[in-house]
Amino acid sequence: MKNQQFSLQDRIKSFAYAFNGFKILLIEEHNARIHVAATIVTIVAGIYFDIAAIEWMIILLCIGAVFALEIINSAIENLADLVCQEKNDFVKKAKDLAAAAVLTAAIVSVVIAMFIFVPKIMAIWF
Ligand SMILES: Nc1ncnc2c1ncn2[C@@H]1O[C@H](COP(=O)(O)OP(=O)(O)OP(=O)(O)O)[C@@H](O)[C@H]1O
């Protein structure tokens, strides 16, 4: 709601609603569990290979992008299901486009992870 006076209590409530969004994501969106697993593996690899600060920053941006897009994708899916429960070509397009956004960020993240980690893994073997 707009044009209300600033209230710290309301801002704290907004944070609580956003954290509830995380809870919904982890409980209801099974793809998010894959993102969590990939995040843990990447962070462990980052610590193991003692990657540089700039590499951490790029990896954190990738993790943030994938999670943020998965959250928006889930929001779009929920709204689409609310608006239309029957089969509908526009719903299909909207859902597939939102899913493509997540996939784009995920593919770019994997390529970046390969750029960072493959040379370090090779250095151990050769
Ligand atoms: N109401 C609908 N009308 C037409 N196509 C739909 C509708 N709902 C979903 N689809 C399509 O059916 C396919 C499966 O969608 P669904 O949402 O069930 O699974 P998903 O994309 O794997 O997502 P998730 O696993 O996150 O629920 C997608 O191509 C989607 O666009």
PDB file of C-alpha atoms and ligand atoms in Angstrom:
ATOM      1  CA  MET A   1       0.000   0.000   0.000  1.00  0.00           C
ATOM      2  CA  LYS A   2       1.326   3.427  -0.991  1.00  0.00           C
ATOM      3  CA  ASN A   3       1.261   6.923   0.602  1.00  0.00           C
ATOM      4  CA  GLN A   4       1.562   5.607   4.142  1.00  0.00           C
ATOM      5  CA  GLN A   5       3.939   7.080   6.695  1.00  0.00           C
ATOM      6  CA  PHE A   6       7.306   5.355   7.064  1.00  0.00           C
ATOM      7  CA  SER A   7       7.089   2.712   9.764  1.00  0.00           C
ATOM      8  CA  LEU A   8      10.039   0.643  10.991  1.00  0.00           C
ATOM      9  CA  GLN A   9       7.635  -2.061  12.121  1.00  0.00           C
ATOM     10  CA  ASP A  10       6.174  -2.316   8.588  1.00  0.00           C
ATOM     11  CA  ARG A  11       9.685  -2.497   7.098  1.00  0.00           C
ATOM     12  CA  ILE A  12      10.561  -5.337   9.482  1.00  0.00           C
ATOM     13  CA  LYS A  13       7.336  -7.086   8.444  1.00  0.00           C
ATOM     14  CA  SER A  14       8.355  -6.678   4.765  1.00  0.00           C
ATOM     15  CA  PHE A  15      11.635  -8.471   5.514  1.00  0.00           C
ATOM     16  CA  ALA A  16       9.676 -11.232   7.249  1.00  0.00           C
ATOM     17  CA  TYR A  17       7.459 -11.618   4.135  1.00  0.00           C
ATOM     18  CA  ALA A  18      10.574 -11.818   1.949  1.00  0.00           C
ATOM     19  CA  PHE A  19      12.066 -14.505   4.213  1.00  0.00           C
ATOM     20  CA  ASN A  20       8.747 -16.348   3.945  1.00  0.00           C
ATOM     21  CA  GLY A  21       9.377 -16.260   0.175  1.00  0.00           C
ATOM     22  CA  PHE A  22      12.678 -18.125   0.763  1.00  0.00           C
ATOM     23  CA  LYS A  23      10.818 -20.690   2.865  1.00  0.00           C
ATOM     24  CA  ILE A  24       8.212 -21.230   0.112  1.00  0.00           C
ATOM     25  CA  LEU A  25      10.996 -21.524  -2.467  1.00  0.00           C
ATOM     26  CA  LEU A  26      12.863 -24.214  -0.538  1.00  0.00           C
ATOM     27  CA  ILE A  27       9.733 -26.184   0.421  1.00  0.00           C
ATOM     28  CA  GLU A  28       7.712 -25.997  -2.804  1.00  0.00           C
ATOM     29  CA  GLU A  29      10.194 -25.458  -5.631  1.00  0.00           C
ATOM     30  CA  HIS A  30      12.207 -28.613  -6.148  1.00  0.00           C
ATOM     31  CA  ASN A  31      14.560 -26.909  -8.651  1.00  0.00           C
ATOM     32  CA  ALA A  32      15.681 -24.648  -5.790  1.00  0.00           C
ATOM     33  CA  ARG A  33      17.126 -27.697  -4.029  1.00  0.00           C
ATOM     34  CA  ILE A  34      19.359 -28.295  -7.068  1.00  0.00           C
ATOM     35  CA  HIS A  35      20.489 -24.642  -6.837  1.00  0.00           C
ATOM     36  CA  VAL A  36      21.228 -25.080  -3.110  1.00  0.00           C
ATOM     37  CA  ALA A  37      23.275 -28.250  -3.806  1.00  0.00           C
ATOM     38  CA  ALA A  38      25.196 -26.496  -6.626  1.00  0.00           C
ATOM     39  CA  THR A  39      25.811 -23.500  -4.341  1.00  0.00           C
ATOM     40  CA  ILE A  40      27.234 -25.713  -1.570  1.00  0.00           C
ATOM     41  CA  VAL A  41      29.508 -27.602  -4.012  1.00  0.00           C
ATOM     42  CA  THR A  42      30.736 -24.301  -5.505  1.00  0.00           C
ATOM     43  CA  ILE A  43      31.433 -22.706  -2.103  1.00  0.00           C
ATOM     44  CA  VAL A  44      33.301 -25.822  -0.904  1.00  0.00           C
ATOM     45  CA  ALA A  45      35.344 -25.833  -4.150  1.00  0.00           C
ATOM     46  CA  GLY A  46      36.031 -22.106  -3.757  1.00  0.00           C
ATOM     47  CA  ILE A  47      37.368 -22.645  -0.240  1.00  0.00           C
ATOM     48  CA  TYR A  48      39.362 -25.742  -1.267  1.00  0.00           C
ATOM     49  CA  PHE A  49      41.025 -23.983  -4.219  1.00  0.00           C
ATOM     50  CA  ASP A  50      41.407 -20.738  -2.256  1.00  0.00           C
ATOM     51  CA  ILE A  51      40.035 -18.688  -5.157  1.00  0.00           C
ATOM     52  CA  ALA A  52      40.737 -14.957  -5.482  1.00  0.00           C
ATOM     53  CA  ALA A  53      38.405 -12.215  -4.163  1.00  0.00           C
ATOM     54  CA  ILE A  54      37.338 -11.255  -7.706  1.00  0.00           C
ATOM     55  CA  GLU A  55      36.467 -14.909  -8.424  1.00  0.00           C
ATOM     56  CA  TRP A  56      34.337 -15.035  -5.238  1.00  0.00           C
ATOM     57  CA  MET A  57      32.530 -11.873  -6.327  1.00  0.00           C
ATOM     58  CA  ILE A  58      31.747 -13.292  -9.780  1.00  0.00           C
ATOM     59  CA  ILE A  59      30.566 -16.577  -8.243  1.00  0.00           C
ATOM     60  CA  LEU A  60      28.371 -14.758  -5.697  1.00  0.00           C
ATOM     61  CA  LEU A  61      26.822 -12.722  -8.528  1.00  0.00           C
ATOM     62  CA  CYS A  62      26.047 -15.952 -10.396  1.00  0.00           C
ATOM     63  CA  ILE A  63      24.524 -17.583  -7.307  1.00  0.00           C
ATOM     64  CA  GLY A  64      22.437 -14.479  -6.626  1.00  0.00           C
ATOM     65  CA  ALA A  65      21.272 -14.259 -10.256  1.00  0.00           C
ATOM     66  CA  VAL A  66      20.178 -17.907 -10.381  1.00  0.00           C
ATOM     67  CA  PHE A  67      18.296 -17.701  -7.044  1.00  0.00           C
ATOM     68  CA  ALA A  68      16.691 -14.341  -7.862  1.00  0.00           C
ATOM     69  CA  LEU A  69      15.499 -15.586 -11.263  1.00  0.00           C
ATOM     70  CA  GLU A  70      14.232 -18.875  -9.775  1.00  0.00           C
ATOM     71  CA  ILE A  71      12.235 -16.838  -7.234  1.00  0.00           C
ATOM     72  CA  ILE A  72      10.738 -14.625  -9.975  1.00  0.00           C
ATOM     73  CA  ASN A  73      10.026 -17.748 -12.075  1.00  0.00           C
ATOM     74  CA  SER A  74       8.169 -19.311  -9.137  1.00  0.00           C
ATOM     75  CA  ALA A  75       6.179 -16.105  -8.577  1.00  0.00           C
ATOM     76  CA  ILE A  76       5.167 -16.036 -12.262  1.00  0.00           C
ATOM     77  CA  GLU A  77       4.180 -19.745 -12.137  1.00  0.00           C
ATOM     78  CA  ASN A  78       1.991 -19.131  -9.079  1.00  0.00           C
ATOM     79  CA  LEU A  79       0.299 -16.082 -10.588  1.00  0.00           C
ATOM     80  CA  ALA A  80      -0.252 -17.938 -13.869  1.00  0.00           C
ATOM     81  CA  ASP A  81      -1.857 -20.858 -12.017  1.00  0.00           C
ATOM     82  CA  LEU A  82      -4.107 -18.423 -10.115  1.00  0.00           C
ATOM     83  CA  VAL A  83      -5.201 -16.600 -13.274  1.00  0.00           C
ATOM     84  CA  CYS A  84      -5.740 -19.698 -15.407  1.00  0.00           C
ATOM     85  CA  GLN A  85      -6.107 -23.304 -14.330  1.00  0.00           C
ATOM     86  CA  GLU A  86      -7.013 -24.560 -17.815  1.00  0.00           C
ATOM     87  CA  LYS A  87      -4.556 -25.199 -20.638  1.00  0.00           C
ATOM     88  CA  ASN A  88      -3.672 -21.879 -22.236  1.00  0.00           C
ATOM     89  CA  ASP A  89      -1.034 -20.982 -24.825  1.00  0.00           C
ATOM     90  CA  PHE A  90      -0.240 -17.627 -23.161  1.00  0.00           C
ATOM     91  CA  VAL A  91       0.279 -19.321 -19.782  1.00  0.00           C
ATOM     92  CA  LYS A  92       2.567 -21.843 -21.460  1.00  0.00           C
ATOM     93  CA  LYS A  93       4.560 -19.051 -23.144  1.00  0.00           C
ATOM     94  CA  ALA A  94       4.844 -17.051 -19.901  1.00  0.00           C
ATOM     95  CA  LYS A  95       5.957 -20.095 -17.888  1.00  0.00           C
ATOM     96  CA  ASP A  96       8.412 -21.291 -20.528  1.00  0.00           C
ATOM     97  CA  LEU A  97       9.927 -17.792 -20.906  1.00  0.00           C
ATOM     98  CA  ALA A  98      10.339 -17.463 -17.126  1.00  0.00           C
ATOM     99  CA  ALA A  99      11.932 -20.919 -16.995  1.00  0.00           C
ATOM    100  CA  ALA A 100      14.253 -19.931 -19.875  1.00  0.00           C
ATOM    101  CA  ALA A 101      15.449 -16.944 -17.803  1.00  0.00           C
ATOM    102  CA  VAL A 102      16.537 -19.300 -15.000  1.00  0.00           C
ATOM    103  CA  LEU A 103      18.162 -21.683 -17.458  1.00  0.00           C
ATOM    104  CA  THR A 104      20.101 -18.823 -19.097  1.00  0.00           C
ATOM    105  CA  ALA A 105      21.554 -17.737 -15.735  1.00  0.00           C
ATOM    106  CA  ALA A 106      22.285 -21.358 -14.788  1.00  0.00           C
ATOM    107  CA  ILE A 107      24.128 -22.103 -18.070  1.00  0.00           C
ATOM    108  CA  VAL A 108      26.182 -18.879 -17.837  1.00  0.00           C
ATOM    109  CA  SER A 109      26.991 -19.746 -14.193  1.00  0.00           C
ATOM    110  CA  VAL A 110      28.207 -23.230 -15.138  1.00  0.00           C
ATOM    111  CA  VAL A 111      30.408 -21.787 -17.912  1.00  0.00           C
ATOM    112  CA  ILE A 112      31.877 -19.208 -15.478  1.00  0.00           C
ATOM    113  CA  ALA A 113      32.463 -21.947 -12.869  1.00  0.00           C
ATOM    114  CA  MET A 114      34.298 -23.968 -15.524  1.00  0.00           C
ATOM    115  CA  PHE A 115      36.494 -20.961 -16.405  1.00  0.00           C
ATOM    116  CA  ILE A 116      37.394 -20.572 -12.730  1.00  0.00           C
ATOM    117  CA  PHE A 117      37.729 -24.189 -11.569  1.00  0.00           C
ATOM    118  CA  VAL A 118      38.847 -26.251 -14.604  1.00  0.00           C
ATOM    119  CA  PRO A 119      42.376 -24.695 -14.741  1.00  0.00           C
ATOM    120  CA  LYS A 120      42.758 -25.246 -10.978  1.00  0.00           C
ATOM    121  CA  ILE A 121      41.615 -28.893 -11.248  1.00  0.00           C
ATOM    122  CA  MET A 122      43.968 -29.432 -14.221  1.00  0.00           C
ATOM    123  CA  ALA A 123      46.835 -27.959 -12.212  1.00  0.00           C
ATOM    124  CA  ILE A 124      46.353 -30.702  -9.608  1.00  0.00           C
ATOM    125  CA  TRP A 125      46.354 -33.511 -12.187  1.00  0.00           C
ATOM    126  CA  PHE A 126      49.162 -32.308 -14.463  1.00  0.00           C
TER     127      PHE A 126
HETATM  128  N1  LIG B   1      -2.098 -23.737 -17.771  1.00  0.00           N
HETATM  129  C1  LIG B   1      -1.186 -24.186 -18.658  1.00  0.00           C
HETATM  130  N2  LIG B   1      -1.470 -24.119 -19.986  1.00  0.00           N
HETATM  131  C2  LIG B   1      -0.575 -24.539 -20.902  1.00  0.00           C
HETATM  132  N3  LIG B   1       0.637 -25.036 -20.607  1.00  0.00           N
HETATM  133  C3  LIG B   1       0.981 -25.119 -19.306  1.00  0.00           C
HETATM  134  C4  LIG B   1       0.097 -24.705 -18.259  1.00  0.00           C
HETATM  135  N4  LIG B   1       0.717 -24.916 -17.057  1.00  0.00           N
HETATM  136  C5  LIG B   1       1.930 -25.404 -17.357  1.00  0.00           C
HETATM  137  N5  LIG B   1       2.102 -25.536 -18.693  1.00  0.00           N
HETATM  138  C6  LIG B   1       3.285 -26.017 -19.392  1.00  0.00           C
HETATM  139  O1  LIG B   1       3.513 -27.382 -19.037  1.00  0.00           O
HETATM  140  C7  LIG B   1       4.911 -27.634 -18.895  1.00  0.00           C
HETATM  141  C8  LIG B   1       5.197 -28.133 -17.472  1.00  0.00           C
HETATM  142  O2  LIG B   1       4.914 -27.071 -16.569  1.00  0.00           O
HETATM  143  P1  LIG B   1       4.971 -27.241 -14.978  1.00  0.00           P
HETATM  144  O3  LIG B   1       4.735 -25.883 -14.398  1.00  0.00           O
HETATM  145  O4  LIG B   1       4.077 -28.330 -14.569  1.00  0.00           O
HETATM  146  O5  LIG B   1       6.415 -27.803 -14.693  1.00  0.00           O
HETATM  147  P2  LIG B   1       7.855 -27.181 -14.783  1.00  0.00           P
HETATM  148  O6  LIG B   1       7.963 -26.197 -15.920  1.00  0.00           O
HETATM  149  O7  LIG B   1       8.780 -28.330 -14.821  1.00  0.00           O
HETATM  150  O8  LIG B   1       8.003 -26.309 -13.456  1.00  0.00           O
HETATM  151  P3  LIG B   1       8.144 -26.779 -11.920  1.00  0.00           P
HETATM  152  O9  LIG B   1       8.829 -28.127 -11.887  1.00  0.00           O
HETATM  153  O10 LIG B   1       8.968 -25.681 -11.316  1.00  0.00           O
HETATM  154  O11 LIG B   1       6.735 -26.776 -11.401  1.00  0.00           O
HETATM  155  C9  LIG B   1       5.628 -26.330 -19.247  1.00  0.00           C
HETATM  156  O12 LIG B   1       5.998 -26.311 -20.615  1.00  0.00           O
HETATM  157  C10 LIG B   1       4.551 -25.267 -18.981  1.00  0.00           C
HETATM  158  O13 LIG B   1       4.720 -24.121 -19.777  1.00  0.00           O
END
